mmCIF file of C-alpha atoms in Angstrom:
data_model
loop_
_atom_site.group_PDB
_atom_site.id
_atom_site.type_symbol
_atom_site.label_atom_id
_atom_site.label_comp_id
_atom_site.label_asym_id
_atom_site.label_seq_id
_atom_site.Cartn_x
_atom_site.Cartn_y
_atom_site.Cartn_z
ATOM 1 C CA UNK A 1 10.462 -16.072 2.639
ATOM 2 C CA UNK A 2 12.306 -12.779 1.706
ATOM 3 C CA UNK A 3 9.437 -9.848 1.326
ATOM 4 C CA UNK A 4 11.107 -7.493 -1.329
ATOM 5 C CA UNK A 5 9.148 -4.005 -0.755
ATOM 6 C CA UNK A 6 9.505 -1.708 -4.064
ATOM 7 C CA UNK A 7 8.756 1.893 -3.374
ATOM 8 C CA UNK A 8 9.862 3.307 0.186
ATOM 9 C CA UNK A 9 7.441 6.019 0.665
ATOM 10 C CA UNK A 10 4.811 6.515 3.619
ATOM 11 C CA UNK A 11 3.016 2.834 2.462
ATOM 12 C CA UNK A 12 5.806 1.184 1.736
ATOM 13 C CA UNK A 13 7.832 2.392 4.749
ATOM 14 C CA UNK A 14 5.635 1.606 7.361
ATOM 15 C CA UNK A 15 4.833 -1.997 5.676
ATOM 16 C CA UNK A 16 8.758 -2.477 5.568
ATOM 17 C CA UNK A 17 9.463 -1.070 8.977
ATOM 18 C CA UNK A 18 6.770 -3.319 10.537
ATOM 19 C CA UNK A 19 7.567 -6.478 8.792
ATOM 20 C CA UNK A 20 11.329 -5.779 10.109
ATOM 21 C CA UNK A 21 10.355 -5.214 13.335
ATOM 22 C CA UNK A 22 8.722 -8.489 13.608
ATOM 23 C CA UNK A 23 11.607 -10.324 12.610
ATOM 24 C CA UNK A 24 10.704 -10.887 8.696
ATOM 25 C CA UNK A 25 13.547 -10.739 6.310
ATOM 26 C CA UNK A 26 12.738 -7.166 4.577
ATOM 27 C CA UNK A 27 14.660 -5.983 1.023
ATOM 28 C CA UNK A 28 13.586 -2.372 0.214
ATOM 29 C CA UNK A 29 14.034 -0.653 -3.019
ATOM 30 C CA UNK A 30 13.966 2.983 -2.568
ATOM 31 C CA UNK A 31 15.131 5.943 -4.591
ATOM 32 C CA UNK A 32 16.872 9.938 -4.056
ATOM 33 C CA UNK A 33 17.092 11.182 -0.615
ATOM 34 C CA UNK A 34 15.127 8.785 0.940
ATOM 35 C CA UNK A 35 17.406 5.695 -0.018
ATOM 36 C CA UNK A 36 20.699 7.892 0.912
ATOM 37 C CA UNK A 37 18.904 8.212 4.398
ATOM 38 C CA UNK A 38 17.896 4.742 5.057
ATOM 39 C CA UNK A 39 21.127 3.193 4.218
ATOM 40 C CA UNK A 40 22.925 6.121 6.388
ATOM 41 C CA UNK A 41 20.623 5.588 9.713
ATOM 42 C CA UNK A 42 17.762 3.155 8.895
ATOM 43 C CA UNK A 43 14.070 4.174 8.274
ATOM 44 C CA UNK A 44 12.123 5.765 11.720
ATOM 45 C CA UNK A 45 8.727 4.936 11.901
ATOM 46 C CA UNK A 46 6.050 6.716 14.101
ATOM 47 C CA UNK A 47 2.979 5.537 15.088
ATOM 48 C CA UNK A 48 0.655 6.406 17.940
ATOM 49 C CA UNK A 49 2.408 3.704 20.478
ATOM 50 C CA UNK A 50 5.880 5.241 19.937
ATOM 51 C CA UNK A 51 8.638 5.836 17.370
ATOM 52 C CA UNK A 52 11.308 2.915 16.273
ATOM 53 C CA UNK A 53 13.972 2.711 13.592
ATOM 54 C CA UNK A 54 14.090 -0.137 11.351
ATOM 55 C CA UNK A 55 17.133 -1.233 9.524
ATOM 56 C CA UNK A 56 17.181 -3.544 6.498
ATOM 57 C CA UNK A 57 19.057 -3.587 2.889
ATOM 58 C CA UNK A 58 17.876 -1.107 0.501
ATOM 59 C CA UNK A 59 18.826 -1.020 -3.194
ATOM 60 C CA UNK A 60 18.411 1.227 -5.824
ATOM 61 C CA UNK A 61 17.217 -0.803 -8.456
ATOM 62 C CA UNK A 62 16.240 -4.282 -8.878
ATOM 63 C CA UNK A 63 18.758 -5.324 -10.852
ATOM 64 C CA UNK A 64 21.018 -5.020 -7.616
ATOM 65 C CA UNK A 65 18.987 -8.081 -6.105
ATOM 66 C CA UNK A 66 19.488 -11.829 -6.775
ATOM 67 C CA UNK A 67 16.237 -13.086 -6.728
ATOM 68 C CA UNK A 68 15.253 -16.485 -5.009
ATOM 69 C CA UNK A 69 12.065 -18.827 -5.910
ATOM 70 C CA UNK A 70 10.302 -18.091 -2.747
ATOM 71 C CA UNK A 71 10.683 -14.134 -2.619
ATOM 72 C CA UNK A 72 7.686 -12.022 -2.745
ATOM 73 C CA UNK A 73 7.350 -8.580 -4.146
ATOM 74 C CA UNK A 74 5.064 -5.723 -2.755
ATOM 75 C CA UNK A 75 4.462 -3.126 -5.103
ATOM 76 C CA UNK A 76 4.008 0.156 -3.244
ATOM 77 C CA UNK A 77 4.666 2.960 -5.409
ATOM 78 C CA UNK A 78 2.229 5.298 -7.122
ATOM 79 C CA UNK A 79 0.683 4.373 -10.225
ATOM 80 C CA UNK A 80 2.597 6.448 -12.962
ATOM 81 C CA UNK A 81 5.519 4.904 -11.551
ATOM 82 C CA UNK A 82 4.299 1.111 -11.789
ATOM 83 C CA UNK A 83 5.239 0.349 -15.444
ATOM 84 C CA UNK A 84 8.843 1.645 -15.055
ATOM 85 C CA UNK A 85 9.210 -0.561 -11.851
ATOM 86 C CA UNK A 86 7.471 -3.653 -13.593
ATOM 87 C CA UNK A 87 9.742 -3.517 -16.990
ATOM 88 C CA UNK A 88 12.631 -3.192 -14.180
ATOM 89 C CA UNK A 89 11.901 -5.887 -12.193
ATOM 90 C CA UNK A 90 11.633 -7.970 -15.378
ATOM 91 C CA UNK A 91 15.100 -7.110 -16.839
ATOM 92 C CA UNK A 92 16.397 -8.157 -13.324
ATOM 93 C CA UNK A 93 15.156 -11.601 -13.846
ATOM 94 C CA UNK A 94 11.751 -11.656 -11.490
ATOM 95 C CA UNK A 95 9.640 -14.473 -12.964
ATOM 96 C CA UNK A 96 6.979 -16.831 -11.364
ATOM 97 C CA UNK A 97 7.738 -15.169 -7.634
ATOM 98 C CA UNK A 98 4.135 -13.406 -6.341
ATOM 99 C CA UNK A 99 3.698 -9.597 -7.095
ATOM 100 C CA UNK A 100 1.363 -8.154 -4.702
ATOM 101 C CA UNK A 101 0.151 -4.555 -5.732
ATOM 102 C CA UNK A 102 -0.144 -2.583 -2.613
ATOM 103 C CA UNK A 103 -1.392 0.395 -4.222
ATOM 104 C CA UNK A 104 -4.961 2.046 -4.163
ATOM 105 C CA UNK A 105 -6.182 2.376 -7.368
ATOM 106 C CA UNK A 106 -7.549 -0.436 -10.007
ATOM 107 C CA UNK A 107 -5.285 -0.443 -13.166
ATOM 108 C CA UNK A 108 -1.805 -1.636 -11.323
ATOM 109 C CA UNK A 109 -2.981 -5.295 -11.416
ATOM 110 C CA UNK A 110 -3.855 -5.744 -15.211
ATOM 111 C CA UNK A 111 -0.372 -3.742 -15.726
ATOM 112 C CA UNK A 112 1.544 -6.483 -13.594
ATOM 113 C CA UNK A 113 -0.138 -9.345 -15.487
ATOM 114 C CA UNK A 114 1.261 -7.955 -18.838
ATOM 115 C CA UNK A 115 4.961 -8.670 -17.233
ATOM 116 C CA UNK A 116 4.108 -11.460 -14.449
ATOM 117 C CA UNK A 117 1.630 -14.486 -14.133
ATOM 118 C CA UNK A 118 1.494 -14.229 -10.454
ATOM 119 C CA UNK A 119 -0.176 -11.252 -9.741
ATOM 120 C CA UNK A 120 -2.443 -10.046 -6.600
ATOM 121 C CA UNK A 121 -4.343 -7.179 -5.457
ATOM 122 C CA UNK A 122 -4.341 -5.366 -2.025
ATOM 123 C CA UNK A 123 -6.851 -2.962 -0.660
ATOM 124 C CA UNK A 124 -4.729 -0.339 1.403
ATOM 125 C CA UNK A 125 -6.122 1.103 4.722
ATOM 126 C CA UNK A 126 -2.950 2.775 6.115
ATOM 127 C CA UNK A 127 -3.127 6.866 6.607
ATOM 128 C CA UNK A 128 0.795 7.470 6.566
ATOM 129 C CA UNK A 129 2.938 10.316 5.882
ATOM 130 C CA UNK A 130 6.267 10.688 4.339
ATOM 131 C CA UNK A 131 7.921 14.259 4.175
ATOM 132 C CA UNK A 132 11.135 13.818 5.661
ATOM 133 C CA UNK A 133 13.817 11.526 4.404
ATOM 134 C CA UNK A 134 14.480 8.486 6.470
ATOM 135 C CA UNK A 135 11.165 9.253 8.415
ATOM 136 C CA UNK A 136 7.641 7.831 8.136
ATOM 137 C CA UNK A 137 4.539 8.006 10.412
ATOM 138 C CA UNK A 138 1.443 5.989 10.416
ATOM 139 C CA UNK A 139 -2.056 7.269 12.303
ATOM 140 C CA UNK A 140 -4.087 4.195 12.610
ATOM 141 C CA UNK A 141 -4.809 2.494 15.990
ATOM 142 C CA UNK A 142 -5.119 0.082 17.467
ATOM 143 C CA UNK A 143 -3.356 -1.587 14.677
ATOM 144 C CA UNK A 144 -1.380 0.215 12.354
ATOM 145 C CA UNK A 145 -3.558 -0.562 9.215
ATOM 146 C CA UNK A 146 -5.494 -3.270 7.395
ATOM 147 C CA UNK A 147 -5.289 -4.933 3.728
ATOM 148 C CA UNK A 148 -7.854 -6.825 1.707
ATOM 149 C CA UNK A 149 -6.024 -9.299 -0.404
ATOM 150 C CA UNK A 150 -6.584 -11.737 -3.182
ATOM 151 C CA UNK A 151 -5.164 -13.071 -6.457
ATOM 152 C CA UNK A 152 -5.769 -11.093 -9.544
ATOM 153 C CA UNK A 153 -8.650 -11.227 -11.187
ATOM 154 C CA UNK A 154 -10.107 -13.236 -8.451
ATOM 155 C CA UNK A 155 -9.520 -16.307 -6.259
ATOM 156 C CA UNK A 156 -6.864 -16.795 -3.190
ATOM 157 C CA UNK A 157 -4.265 -19.226 -2.865
ATOM 158 C CA UNK A 158 -1.318 -20.250 -1.071
ATOM 159 C CA UNK A 159 0.641 -17.251 -1.587
ATOM 160 C CA UNK A 160 -2.245 -15.205 -0.344
ATOM 161 C CA UNK A 161 -2.599 -17.214 2.997
ATOM 162 C CA UNK A 162 0.942 -17.033 3.672
ATOM 163 C CA UNK A 163 1.594 -13.214 3.394
ATOM 164 C CA UNK A 164 -1.907 -12.565 5.118
ATOM 165 C CA UNK A 165 -0.356 -14.876 7.989
ATOM 166 C CA UNK A 166 3.045 -12.677 8.242
ATOM 167 C CA UNK A 167 1.353 -9.143 7.787
ATOM 168 C CA UNK A 168 -1.217 -10.258 10.600
ATOM 169 C CA UNK A 169 1.712 -11.197 12.889
ATOM 170 C CA UNK A 170 3.107 -7.754 12.108
ATOM 171 C CA UNK A 171 0.562 -5.400 13.408
ATOM 172 C CA UNK A 172 -1.989 -5.407 10.636
ATOM 173 C CA UNK A 173 -5.392 -6.611 10.397
ATOM 174 C CA UNK A 174 -5.622 -8.732 7.285
ATOM 175 C CA UNK A 175 -8.577 -10.491 4.936
ATOM 176 C CA UNK A 176 -8.187 -12.704 2.069
ATOM 177 C CA UNK A 177 -10.528 -11.996 -0.378
ATOM 178 C CA UNK A 178 -11.926 -14.089 -3.414
ATOM 179 C CA UNK A 179 -12.973 -11.165 -5.013
ATOM 180 C CA UNK A 180 -10.259 -8.526 -3.838
ATOM 181 C CA UNK A 181 -11.102 -6.055 -6.944
ATOM 182 C CA UNK A 182 -14.471 -5.486 -5.267
ATOM 183 C CA UNK A 183 -12.657 -4.149 -2.342
ATOM 184 C CA UNK A 184 -10.517 -2.280 -4.568
ATOM 185 C CA UNK A 185 -13.422 -0.414 -6.556
ATOM 186 C CA UNK A 186 -14.865 0.601 -2.988
ATOM 187 C CA UNK A 187 -11.478 2.390 -1.899
ATOM 188 C CA UNK A 188 -11.576 4.134 -5.304
ATOM 189 C CA UNK A 189 -14.821 5.327 -4.359
ATOM 190 C CA UNK A 190 -13.849 6.314 -1.024
ATOM 191 C CA UNK A 191 -10.471 7.899 -2.533
ATOM 192 C CA UNK A 192 -12.694 10.755 -4.493
ATOM 193 C CA UNK A 193 -12.846 12.673 -1.224
ATOM 194 C CA UNK A 194 -8.967 13.157 -1.572
ATOM 195 C CA UNK A 195 -8.812 15.107 -4.417
ATOM 196 C CA UNK A 196 -11.916 17.247 -3.130
ATOM 197 C CA UNK A 197 -9.791 17.716 0.313
ATOM 198 C CA UNK A 198 -7.071 18.802 -1.743
ATOM 199 C CA UNK A 199 -9.016 21.014 -3.986
ATOM 200 C CA UNK A 200 -10.920 22.581 -1.433
ATOM 201 C CA UNK A 201 -10.136 22.203 2.227
ATOM 202 C CA UNK A 202 -13.376 22.967 3.807
ATOM 203 C CA UNK A 203 -15.050 20.424 5.599
ATOM 204 C CA UNK A 204 -18.621 21.236 4.645
ATOM 205 C CA UNK A 205 -17.807 22.017 0.872
ATOM 206 C CA UNK A 206 -15.841 18.371 0.830
ATOM 207 C CA UNK A 207 -19.102 16.595 2.198
ATOM 208 C CA UNK A 208 -21.369 18.240 -0.390
ATOM 209 C CA UNK A 209 -19.109 17.428 -3.552
ATOM 210 C CA UNK A 210 -17.872 14.232 -2.187
ATOM 211 C CA UNK A 211 -21.428 13.253 -2.325
ATOM 212 C CA UNK A 212 -22.124 14.433 -5.767
ATOM 213 C CA UNK A 213 -18.834 12.737 -7.200
ATOM 214 C CA UNK A 214 -19.774 9.471 -5.513
ATOM 215 C CA UNK A 215 -23.344 9.372 -6.552
ATOM 216 C CA UNK A 216 -22.016 10.075 -10.490
ATOM 217 C CA UNK A 217 -18.933 7.506 -9.710
ATOM 218 C CA UNK A 218 -21.463 4.685 -8.441
ATOM 219 C CA UNK A 219 -23.724 5.314 -11.486
ATOM 220 C CA UNK A 220 -20.716 4.556 -14.008
ATOM 221 C CA UNK A 221 -19.489 1.591 -12.304
ATOM 222 C CA UNK A 222 -23.268 0.251 -12.252
ATOM 223 C CA UNK A 223 -23.492 0.888 -15.842
ATOM 224 C CA UNK A 224 -20.015 -0.570 -16.960
ATOM 225 C CA UNK A 225 -21.093 -3.553 -14.845
ATOM 226 C CA UNK A 226 -18.391 -3.446 -12.313
ATOM 227 C CA UNK A 227 -19.190 -4.819 -8.653
ATOM 228 C CA UNK A 228 -17.887 -3.297 -5.433
ATOM 229 C CA UNK A 229 -18.161 -3.549 -2.050
ATOM 230 C CA UNK A 230 -21.108 -1.873 -0.623
ATOM 231 C CA UNK A 231 -19.726 -1.889 3.202
ATOM 232 C CA UNK A 232 -16.876 0.610 3.918
ATOM 233 C CA UNK A 233 -13.921 -1.517 4.524
ATOM 234 C CA UNK A 234 -12.316 1.171 6.931
ATOM 235 C CA UNK A 235 -15.303 1.250 8.974
ATOM 236 C CA UNK A 236 -15.228 -2.456 9.194
ATOM 237 C CA UNK A 237 -12.173 -3.069 10.481
ATOM 238 C CA UNK A 238 -12.988 -0.326 13.503
ATOM 239 C CA UNK A 239 -9.773 1.195 13.031
ATOM 240 C CA UNK A 240 -9.457 5.137 14.285
ATOM 241 C CA UNK A 241 -6.754 7.748 12.979
ATOM 242 C CA UNK A 242 -4.872 8.741 16.220
ATOM 243 C CA UNK A 243 -2.843 11.779 16.990
ATOM 244 C CA UNK A 244 1.141 11.018 17.515
ATOM 245 C CA UNK A 245 2.571 13.485 19.916
ATOM 246 C CA UNK A 246 4.859 16.000 18.389
ATOM 247 C CA UNK A 247 3.744 15.058 14.802
ATOM 248 C CA UNK A 248 0.964 17.238 12.352
ATOM 249 C CA UNK A 249 -0.638 14.814 10.065
ATOM 250 C CA UNK A 250 0.015 16.081 6.411
ATOM 251 C CA UNK A 251 -3.258 14.396 5.087
ATOM 252 C CA UNK A 252 -3.990 12.115 2.458
ATOM 253 C CA UNK A 253 -1.516 10.898 -0.345
ATOM 254 C CA UNK A 254 -3.145 13.585 -2.702
ATOM 255 C CA UNK A 255 -2.134 16.381 -0.714
ATOM 256 C CA UNK A 256 1.401 14.846 0.058
ATOM 257 C CA UNK A 257 2.059 14.659 -3.615
#
């Protein structure tokens, strides 16, 4: 099984590097200076345990890849880039291979289902930075990150179990979920803090306005009949954001943008 990671930013880079370190076959799709840096020198991943460099094939476009029946595609770009990525995958000949949306947010899966039959959701719990081409950093310990994974809109299958096994042996905490969107809506609620953090900075103000935003968002979901996990997945996984010597964490993906 080849794992094609589409979007080598902080999340995609950390996942691709860890899979490569564990001996799995990784193909990456990147762009710009990141593409050039990985082609020239590989991808450096820094964690609380140290820094290593991963080397794997990297492409500028899906059209450069000859897809195989047992390939798995992980979408790791930000949501505004998803439609273009799906169009390029479709044009490149991707067909029945599983497409996993490793993207926090709740719109990507439905969009992917317009192009492909086998679509899966993944809740991503992986605080990571990307600000220098060819380098990413991931700050969780003792594991590098955690994922809830399931078929969209619900259920699990062999593709879920197989990918969960691969990720579990690569330094991640993974749970197969029949109702993965419940987990993703919980993460959506948690990520309301990101924009408040970016706008305000002050910790006390963050707490005040996040509480208000959360209450309003929960009321909206309830009115819409949308379910969400009532337990914070990050707390459940017992992972801790840990300092990396010599690095200063940039912050949330919103701040990085």
